[in-house]
């Protein structure tokens, strides 16, 4: 009995030779009708499941690519954007509006005003890893729902805070909930085909801008009449809408496969295929090896150790520079130029620490313009990230920011100062979004949420430290402050170049094991292929 080996050729329709997936042993002469073990020439036996010429297999990555980008992903984009706008951008923008208001109304000293902002970042920093662990252990949808409901509850309670100590605690708890928002990007990325992933995650930044603009407009309407308490309550209500829409969200099929829930994963993929009007791949879904999920030690295996450490520094530098620039912008604009800022700081020292001014319409206008300056950064990043890769995009963003910071050493006028600050903010915000693209792509499903969560936690450390540089160190030396930010970004650019893995054109890893960790990478001409829709096809 002669037995011949065939490999799948990628043809969409079956030929007379019964093209099949993977490497199978089939009979050519005297085909058997029963699926029983087939004996090879050397006496070895082939298991009957491998002797079945119709037993095709596919990965979740294959299914996502075959189904492509369609109506389901559009809905998911809007819902993820709503989480980004309501649970992240609006709550963060409140800090710029609430702090000066309470400074005047409750006669708070400057350090208490600063603490009101810092406590939110403390909450975010302390919870980011926890939310990542929950999402890896119990599902992306579960972690996201709990964090949103947590933020909604304590956001509304903040509006009823009677004294400073109460609002300090409540805003810290709000920050604790906000720390779970990045998990929406994890869930979002795991449903996106490779070709659309970078563009879609970058476009989330648009929802950030929409959320901050909406918050400023809401403050313009609410603050003069109803006050800050109603602003806090009304700002939390969009979270209620997202919490309701969460019930429509499916759990990640990648997570279900990794946790051994194959039937649920198939049902989710069939639902997406139906909504997109695309066919499911034929065959059987491969179940990845079950692993311990959400373990910190997995971030420091030999394969990911340097990636984790470098990403932590990159995220730290992003937040340190971004929020530092926001604080420096106010200082520079009030002083008129960099050279006269030192003399102005001496004048401010002589004033009473309780001197305060309520935000005016002009202040709100400046907040709007500052927010809109991030759009060019998103567009530039969107254009280059799939052309030069994720690593080079982050490195370029840091280099441009560093260069603009060094140019501030010159005694430039107000117009040139504005241009330099806006270019710097555009690129550092674009670099931040590039990090949000790269991080979910580089980690496998078992540690993806934890990896993103720990990186987000390191970003909050940078946000905590930067006020002491942008405000305290600035009083001593403007130039030393600029050197710190410029030097930090130069090091971050080098760190971006030294990242071991470039994720451009690479599928999401299903497992950290080597035999399962190379999905969609280096597949040869004899490897399984699936039919892809036009929107999800690879070049």
CSV table of N, CA, C and O in Angstrom, one decimal, residues 340-436:
chain,number,residue,atom,x,y,z
A,340,UNK,N,12.1,85.3,29.9
A,340,UNK,CA,11.5,86.2,30.9
A,340,UNK,C,10.8,85.4,32.0
A,340,UNK,O,10.2,86.0,32.9
A,341,UNK,N,10.8,84.0,31.9
A,341,UNK,CA,10.0,83.3,32.8
A,341,UNK,C,10.6,83.3,34.3
A,341,UNK,O,9.9,83.2,35.2
A,342,UNK,N,12.0,83.4,34.3
A,342,UNK,CA,12.6,83.4,35.7
A,342,UNK,C,12.2,84.6,36.5
A,342,UNK,O,11.9,84.5,37.7
A,343,UNK,N,12.2,85.7,35.9
A,343,UNK,CA,11.8,87.0,36.6
A,343,UNK,C,10.4,86.9,37.0
A,343,UNK,O,10.0,87.4,38.1
A,344,UNK,N,9.5,86.3,36.1
A,344,UNK,CA,8.1,86.2,36.5
A,344,UNK,C,7.9,85.3,37.7
A,344,UNK,O,7.1,85.5,38.5
A,345,UNK,N,8.7,84.2,37.7
A,345,UNK,CA,8.6,83.3,38.9
A,345,UNK,C,8.9,84.0,40.2
A,345,UNK,O,8.3,83.7,41.2
A,346,UNK,N,9.9,84.9,40.2
A,346,UNK,CA,10.2,85.6,41.4
A,346,UNK,C,9.1,86.5,41.8
A,346,UNK,O,8.8,86.7,43.0
A,347,UNK,N,8.4,87.1,40.8
A,347,UNK,CA,7.2,87.9,41.2
A,347,UNK,C,6.1,87.1,41.8
A,347,UNK,O,5.4,87.6,42.7
A,348,UNK,N,5.9,85.9,41.3
A,348,UNK,CA,4.8,85.1,41.8
A,348,UNK,C,5.1,84.7,43.2
A,348,UNK,O,4.2,84.6,44.1
A,349,UNK,N,6.4,84.5,43.6
A,349,UNK,CA,6.8,84.0,44.9
A,349,UNK,C,6.4,85.1,45.9
A,349,UNK,O,6.0,84.8,47.1
A,350,UNK,N,6.4,86.3,45.6
A,350,UNK,CA,6.1,87.4,46.5
A,350,UNK,C,4.6,87.5,46.7
A,350,UNK,O,4.1,88.2,47.7
A,351,UNK,N,3.7,86.9,45.9
A,351,UNK,CA,2.3,87.0,46.1
A,351,UNK,C,1.8,86.0,47.1
A,351,UNK,O,2.5,85.0,47.4
A,352,UNK,N,0.6,86.2,47.6
A,352,UNK,CA,0.0,85.3,48.6
A,352,UNK,C,-0.3,84.0,47.9
A,352,UNK,O,-0.8,83.9,46.8
A,353,UNK,N,0.0,82.9,48.6
A,353,UNK,CA,-0.2,81.6,48.1
A,353,UNK,C,-1.7,81.3,47.8
A,353,UNK,O,-2.0,80.4,47.1
A,354,UNK,N,-2.6,82.0,48.5
A,354,UNK,CA,-4.0,81.8,48.3
A,354,UNK,C,-4.6,82.6,47.3
A,354,UNK,O,-5.8,82.6,47.0
A,355,UNK,N,-3.8,83.5,46.6
A,355,UNK,CA,-4.3,84.3,45.5
A,355,UNK,C,-4.8,83.4,44.4
A,355,UNK,O,-4.1,82.4,44.0
A,356,UNK,N,-6.0,83.6,43.9
A,356,UNK,CA,-6.6,82.7,42.9
A,356,UNK,C,-7.4,83.5,41.9
A,356,UNK,O,-7.9,84.6,42.2
A,357,UNK,N,-7.6,82.9,40.7
A,357,UNK,CA,-8.4,83.5,39.7
A,357,UNK,C,-9.2,82.4,39.1
A,357,UNK,O,-8.7,81.3,38.8
A,358,UNK,N,-10.6,82.7,38.9
A,358,UNK,CA,-11.4,81.7,38.3
A,358,UNK,C,-11.1,81.6,36.8
A,358,UNK,O,-10.7,82.6,36.2
A,359,UNK,N,-11.4,80.4,36.2
A,359,UNK,CA,-11.2,80.3,34.8
A,359,UNK,C,-12.1,81.2,34.0
A,359,UNK,O,-13.3,81.2,34.3
A,360,UNK,N,-11.6,81.8,33.0
A,360,UNK,CA,-12.4,82.7,32.2
A,360,UNK,C,-12.7,82.0,30.9
A,360,UNK,O,-12.2,80.9,30.5
A,361,UNK,N,-13.5,82.7,30.1
A,361,UNK,CA,-13.9,82.2,28.7
A,361,UNK,C,-12.6,82.1,27.9
A,361,UNK,O,-12.5,81.1,27.1
A,362,UNK,N,-11.7,83.0,28.0
A,362,UNK,CA,-10.4,82.9,27.3
A,362,UNK,C,-9.6,81.7,27.7
A,362,UNK,O,-9.0,81.1,26.9
A,363,UNK,N,-9.6,81.4,29.0
A,363,UNK,CA,-8.9,80.2,29.5
A,363,UNK,C,-9.5,78.9,28.8
A,363,UNK,O,-8.8,78.0,28.4
A,364,UNK,N,-10.8,78.8,28.8
A,364,UNK,CA,-11.5,77.7,28.2
A,364,UNK,C,-11.1,77.6,26.7
A,364,UNK,O,-10.9,76.5,26.1
A,365,UNK,N,-11.0,78.7,26.0
A,365,UNK,CA,-10.6,78.8,24.6
A,365,UNK,C,-9.2,78.2,24.4
A,365,UNK,O,-8.9,77.5,23.5
A,366,UNK,N,-8.3,78.6,25.3
A,366,UNK,CA,-6.9,78.1,25.2
A,366,UNK,C,-6.9,76.6,25.5
A,366,UNK,O,-6.1,75.9,24.8
A,367,UNK,N,-7.7,76.1,26.4
A,367,UNK,CA,-7.8,74.7,26.6
A,367,UNK,C,-8.2,73.9,25.3
A,367,UNK,O,-7.7,72.9,25.0
A,368,UNK,N,-9.2,74.5,24.6
A,368,UNK,CA,-9.7,73.9,23.4
A,368,UNK,C,-8.6,73.9,22.3
A,368,UNK,O,-8.3,72.8,21.7
A,369,UNK,N,-7.8,75.0,22.2
A,369,UNK,CA,-6.8,75.0,21.2
A,369,UNK,C,-5.7,74.1,21.5
A,369,UNK,O,-5.1,73.4,20.6
A,370,UNK,N,-5.3,73.9,22.8
A,370,UNK,CA,-4.3,73.0,23.2
A,370,UNK,C,-4.7,71.6,22.8
A,370,UNK,O,-3.9,70.8,22.4
A,371,UNK,N,-6.0,71.2,23.1
A,371,UNK,CA,-6.5,69.9,22.7
A,371,UNK,C,-6.4,69.6,21.2
A,371,UNK,O,-6.0,68.6,20.8
A,372,UNK,N,-6.8,70.6,20.4
A,372,UNK,CA,-6.9,70.4,19.0
A,372,UNK,C,-5.5,70.3,18.4
A,372,UNK,O,-5.3,69.8,17.3
A,373,UNK,N,-4.5,70.7,19.1
A,373,UNK,CA,-3.1,70.6,18.6
A,373,UNK,C,-2.7,69.1,18.4
A,373,UNK,O,-1.6,68.8,17.8
A,374,UNK,N,-3.4,68.2,19.1
A,374,UNK,CA,-3.0,66.8,19.0
A,374,UNK,C,-3.4,66.1,17.7
A,374,UNK,O,-2.9,65.1,17.4
A,375,UNK,N,-4.3,66.7,17.0
A,375,UNK,CA,-4.8,66.1,15.7
A,375,UNK,C,-3.7,65.9,14.7
A,375,UNK,O,-3.6,64.9,14.1
A,376,UNK,N,-2.8,66.9,14.5
A,376,UNK,CA,-1.7,66.7,13.5
A,376,UNK,C,-0.8,65.6,13.9
A,376,UNK,O,-0.3,64.8,13.0
A,377,UNK,N,-0.6,65.4,15.2
A,377,UNK,CA,0.3,64.3,15.6
A,377,UNK,C,-0.3,62.9,15.3
A,377,UNK,O,0.4,62.0,14.8
A,378,UNK,N,-1.7,62.8,15.5
A,378,UNK,CA,-2.3,61.5,15.1
A,378,UNK,C,-2.2,61.3,13.6
A,378,UNK,O,-2.0,60.2,13.2
A,379,UNK,N,-2.5,62.3,12.8
A,379,UNK,CA,-2.4,62.2,11.3
A,379,UNK,C,-1.0,61.8,10.9
A,379,UNK,O,-0.9,60.9,10.0
A,380,UNK,N,0.0,62.4,11.4
A,380,UNK,CA,1.4,62.1,11.0
A,380,UNK,C,1.7,60.6,11.4
A,380,UNK,O,2.3,59.8,10.6
A,381,UNK,N,1.4,60.3,12.6
A,381,UNK,CA,1.6,58.9,13.1
A,381,UNK,C,0.9,57.9,12.3
A,381,UNK,O,1.4,56.8,11.9
A,382,UNK,N,-0.4,58.2,12.0
A,382,UNK,CA,-1.2,57.3,11.2
A,382,UNK,C,-0.6,57.1,9.8
A,382,UNK,O,-0.7,56.0,9.2
A,383,UNK,N,0.1,58.1,9.3
A,383,UNK,CA,0.7,58.0,7.9
A,383,UNK,C,2.0,57.2,7.9
A,383,UNK,O,2.2,56.5,6.9
A,384,UNK,N,2.8,57.3,9.0
A,384,UNK,CA,4.1,56.7,9.0
A,384,UNK,C,4.2,55.3,9.7
A,384,UNK,O,5.1,54.6,9.4
A,385,UNK,N,3.2,55.0,10.5
A,385,UNK,CA,3.4,53.8,11.4
A,385,UNK,C,3.5,52.5,10.6
A,385,UNK,O,4.2,51.6,11.0
A,386,UNK,N,2.7,52.4,9.5
A,386,UNK,CA,2.8,51.2,8.7
A,386,UNK,C,3.8,51.3,7.6
A,386,UNK,O,4.0,50.4,6.8
A,387,UNK,N,4.4,52.4,7.4
A,387,UNK,CA,5.5,52.6,6.4
A,387,UNK,C,6.9,52.4,7.0
A,387,UNK,O,7.7,51.7,6.4
A,388,UNK,N,7.2,52.9,8.2
A,388,UNK,CA,8.5,52.8,8.7
A,388,UNK,C,8.5,51.8,9.9
A,388,UNK,O,9.6,51.5,10.4
A,389,UNK,N,7.3,51.4,10.4
A,389,UNK,CA,7.3,50.5,11.5
A,389,UNK,C,7.0,51.1,12.9
A,389,UNK,O,7.1,52.4,13.0
A,390,UNK,N,6.7,50.3,13.8
A,390,UNK,CA,6.3,50.9,15.2
A,390,UNK,C,7.5,51.4,15.9
A,390,UNK,O,7.4,52.5,16.5
A,391,UNK,N,8.6,50.7,15.9
A,391,UNK,CA,9.8,51.1,16.6
A,391,UNK,C,10.3,52.5,16.1
A,391,UNK,O,10.6,53.4,16.9
A,392,UNK,N,10.4,52.6,14.8
A,392,UNK,CA,11.0,53.9,14.2
A,392,UNK,C,10.0,55.0,14.4
A,392,UNK,O,10.4,56.2,14.6
A,393,UNK,N,8.7,54.7,14.4
A,393,UNK,CA,7.7,55.8,14.7
A,393,UNK,C,7.9,56.4,16.1
A,393,UNK,O,7.8,57.6,16.3
A,394,UNK,N,8.0,55.5,17.1
A,394,UNK,CA,8.2,56.0,18.5
A,394,UNK,C,9.5,56.7,18.6
A,394,UNK,O,9.6,57.8,19.2
A,395,UNK,N,10.6,56.2,18.0
A,395,UNK,CA,11.9,56.9,18.0
A,395,UNK,C,11.8,58.3,17.4
A,395,UNK,O,12.3,59.2,17.9
A,396,UNK,N,11.1,58.4,16.2
A,396,UNK,CA,11.0,59.7,15.6
A,396,UNK,C,10.2,60.7,16.4
A,396,UNK,O,10.6,61.8,16.5
A,397,UNK,N,9.2,60.2,17.0
A,397,UNK,CA,8.3,61.1,17.9
A,397,UNK,C,9.2,61.6,19.0
A,397,UNK,O,9.1,62.8,19.3
A,398,UNK,N,10.0,60.8,19.7
A,398,UNK,CA,10.8,61.3,20.8
A,398,UNK,C,11.9,62.2,20.3
A,398,UNK,O,12.2,63.2,21.0
A,399,UNK,N,12.5,61.9,19.1
A,399,UNK,CA,13.5,62.8,18.6
A,399,UNK,C,13.0,64.2,18.3
A,399,UNK,O,13.6,65.2,18.6
A,400,UNK,N,11.8,64.3,17.6
A,400,UNK,CA,11.2,65.6,17.3
A,400,UNK,C,10.9,66.4,18.6
A,400,UNK,O,11.2,67.6,18.7
A,401,UNK,N,10.3,65.7,19.6
A,401,UNK,CA,10.1,66.4,20.8
A,401,UNK,C,11.3,66.9,21.5
A,401,UNK,O,11.4,68.0,21.9
A,402,UNK,N,12.4,66.1,21.5
A,402,UNK,CA,13.6,66.5,22.1
A,402,UNK,C,14.2,67.7,21.3
A,402,UNK,O,14.7,68.6,22.0
A,403,UNK,N,14.2,67.7,20.0
A,403,UNK,CA,14.7,68.8,19.2
A,403,UNK,C,13.9,70.1,19.5
A,403,UNK,O,14.5,71.1,19.6
A,404,UNK,N,12.6,70.0,19.5
A,404,UNK,CA,11.8,71.2,19.8
A,404,UNK,C,12.1,71.7,21.2
A,404,UNK,O,12.1,72.9,21.5
A,405,UNK,N,12.4,70.8,22.2
A,405,UNK,CA,12.7,71.3,23.5
A,405,UNK,C,14.0,72.0,23.6
A,405,UNK,O,14.2,73.0,24.3
A,406,UNK,N,15.0,71.6,22.8
A,406,UNK,CA,16.3,72.2,22.7
A,406,UNK,C,16.2,73.6,22.1
A,406,UNK,O,16.9,74.6,22.4
A,407,UNK,N,15.3,73.7,21.1
A,407,UNK,CA,15.1,75.0,20.4
A,407,UNK,C,14.5,76.1,21.3
A,407,UNK,O,14.6,77.3,21.1
A,408,UNK,N,13.8,75.6,22.4
A,408,UNK,CA,13.3,76.5,23.4
A,408,UNK,C,14.3,77.3,24.2
A,408,UNK,O,14.1,78.2,24.9
A,409,UNK,N,15.6,76.8,24.1
A,409,UNK,CA,16.7,77.5,24.7
A,409,UNK,C,16.9,78.9,24.1
A,409,UNK,O,17.4,79.8,24.8
A,410,UNK,N,16.4,79.1,22.9
A,410,UNK,CA,16.5,80.4,22.2
A,410,UNK,C,15.4,81.3,22.7
A,410,UNK,O,14.3,80.9,23.1
A,411,UNK,N,15.7,82.6,22.7
A,411,UNK,CA,14.7,83.6,23.2
A,411,UNK,C,13.8,83.9,22.0
A,411,UNK,O,13.9,85.0,21.4
A,412,UNK,N,12.9,83.0,21.7
A,412,UNK,CA,12.0,83.1,20.6
A,412,UNK,C,10.8,83.9,21.0
A,412,UNK,O,10.4,84.0,22.2
A,413,UNK,N,10.1,84.5,20.1
A,413,UNK,CA,8.9,85.3,20.3
A,413,UNK,C,7.7,84.4,20.6
A,413,UNK,O,7.8,83.1,20.5
A,414,UNK,N,6.6,85.0,20.9
A,414,UNK,CA,5.4,84.3,21.3
A,414,UNK,C,4.9,83.3,20.2
A,414,UNK,O,4.5,82.2,20.4
A,415,UNK,N,4.9,83.8,18.9
A,415,UNK,CA,4.4,83.0,17.8
A,415,UNK,C,5.3,81.8,17.6
A,415,UNK,O,4.8,80.7,17.4
A,416,UNK,N,6.6,82.0,17.6
A,416,UNK,CA,7.5,80.8,17.4
A,416,UNK,C,7.4,79.9,18.5
A,416,UNK,O,7.5,78.6,18.4
A,417,UNK,N,7.3,80.4,19.7
A,417,UNK,CA,7.1,79.6,20.9
A,417,UNK,C,5.9,78.7,20.8
A,417,UNK,O,5.9,77.5,21.1
A,418,UNK,N,4.8,79.3,20.3
A,418,UNK,CA,3.5,78.5,20.1
A,418,UNK,C,3.7,77.4,19.1
A,418,UNK,O,3.3,76.3,19.4
A,419,UNK,N,4.4,77.7,18.0
A,419,UNK,CA,4.6,76.7,17.0
A,419,UNK,C,5.5,75.5,17.5
A,419,UNK,O,5.1,74.3,17.3
A,420,UNK,N,6.5,75.8,18.3
A,420,UNK,CA,7.4,74.8,18.8
A,420,UNK,C,6.7,73.9,19.8
A,420,UNK,O,6.8,72.7,19.8
A,421,UNK,N,5.9,74.6,20.7
A,421,UNK,CA,5.1,73.8,21.7
A,421,UNK,C,4.1,72.9,21.1
A,421,UNK,O,3.9,71.8,21.5
A,422,UNK,N,3.4,73.4,20.0
A,422,UNK,CA,2.4,72.6,19.4
A,422,UNK,C,3.0,71.4,18.6
A,422,UNK,O,2.4,70.3,18.6
A,423,UNK,N,4.2,71.7,17.9
A,423,UNK,CA,4.8,70.6,17.2
A,423,UNK,C,5.3,69.5,18.2
A,423,UNK,O,5.1,68.3,18.0
A,424,UNK,N,5.8,70.0,19.4
A,424,UNK,CA,6.3,69.0,20.4
A,424,UNK,C,5.1,68.2,20.9
A,424,UNK,O,5.2,67.0,21.1
A,425,UNK,N,4.0,68.9,21.2
A,425,UNK,CA,2.9,68.1,21.8
A,425,UNK,C,2.3,67.2,20.7
A,425,UNK,O,1.8,66.1,21.1
A,426,UNK,N,2.2,67.6,19.5
A,426,UNK,CA,1.7,66.8,18.4
A,426,UNK,C,2.5,65.5,18.3
A,426,UNK,O,1.9,64.4,18.2
A,427,UNK,N,3.8,65.5,18.4
A,427,UNK,CA,4.6,64.3,18.2
A,427,UNK,C,4.6,63.5,19.4
A,427,UNK,O,4.7,62.2,19.3
A,428,UNK,N,4.6,64.1,20.6
A,428,UNK,CA,4.7,63.2,21.8
A,428,UNK,C,3.3,62.5,22.0
A,428,UNK,O,3.3,61.4,22.5
A,429,UNK,N,2.2,63.2,21.6
A,429,UNK,CA,0.9,62.5,21.7
A,429,UNK,C,0.9,61.4,20.6
A,429,UNK,O,0.3,60.3,20.9
A,430,UNK,N,1.4,61.6,19.4
A,430,UNK,CA,1.5,60.6,18.4
A,430,UNK,C,2.4,59.4,18.9
A,430,UNK,O,2.0,58.2,18.6
A,431,UNK,N,3.5,59.7,19.5
A,431,UNK,CA,4.3,58.6,20.1
A,431,UNK,C,3.6,57.8,21.1
A,431,UNK,O,3.8,56.6,21.2
A,432,UNK,N,2.8,58.5,21.9
A,432,UNK,CA,2.0,57.8,22.9
A,432,UNK,C,1.1,56.8,22.3
A,432,UNK,O,0.9,55.6,22.7
A,433,UNK,N,0.4,57.2,21.2
A,433,UNK,CA,-0.5,56.3,20.5
A,433,UNK,C,0.2,55.1,19.8
A,433,UNK,O,-0.3,54.0,19.7
A,434,UNK,N,1.4,55.4,19.3
A,434,UNK,CA,2.2,54.4,18.7
A,434,UNK,C,2.6,53.3,19.8
A,434,UNK,O,2.6,52.1,19.4
A,435,UNK,N,2.8,53.7,21.0
A,435,UNK,CA,3.1,52.8,22.1
A,435,UNK,C,1.8,51.9,22.4
A,435,UNK,O,1.9,50.7,22.7
A,436,UNK,N,0.7,52.5,22.2
A,436,UNK,CA,-0.6,51.8,22.4
A,436,UNK,C,-0.8,50.8,21.3
A,436,UNK,O,-1.5,49.8,21.5
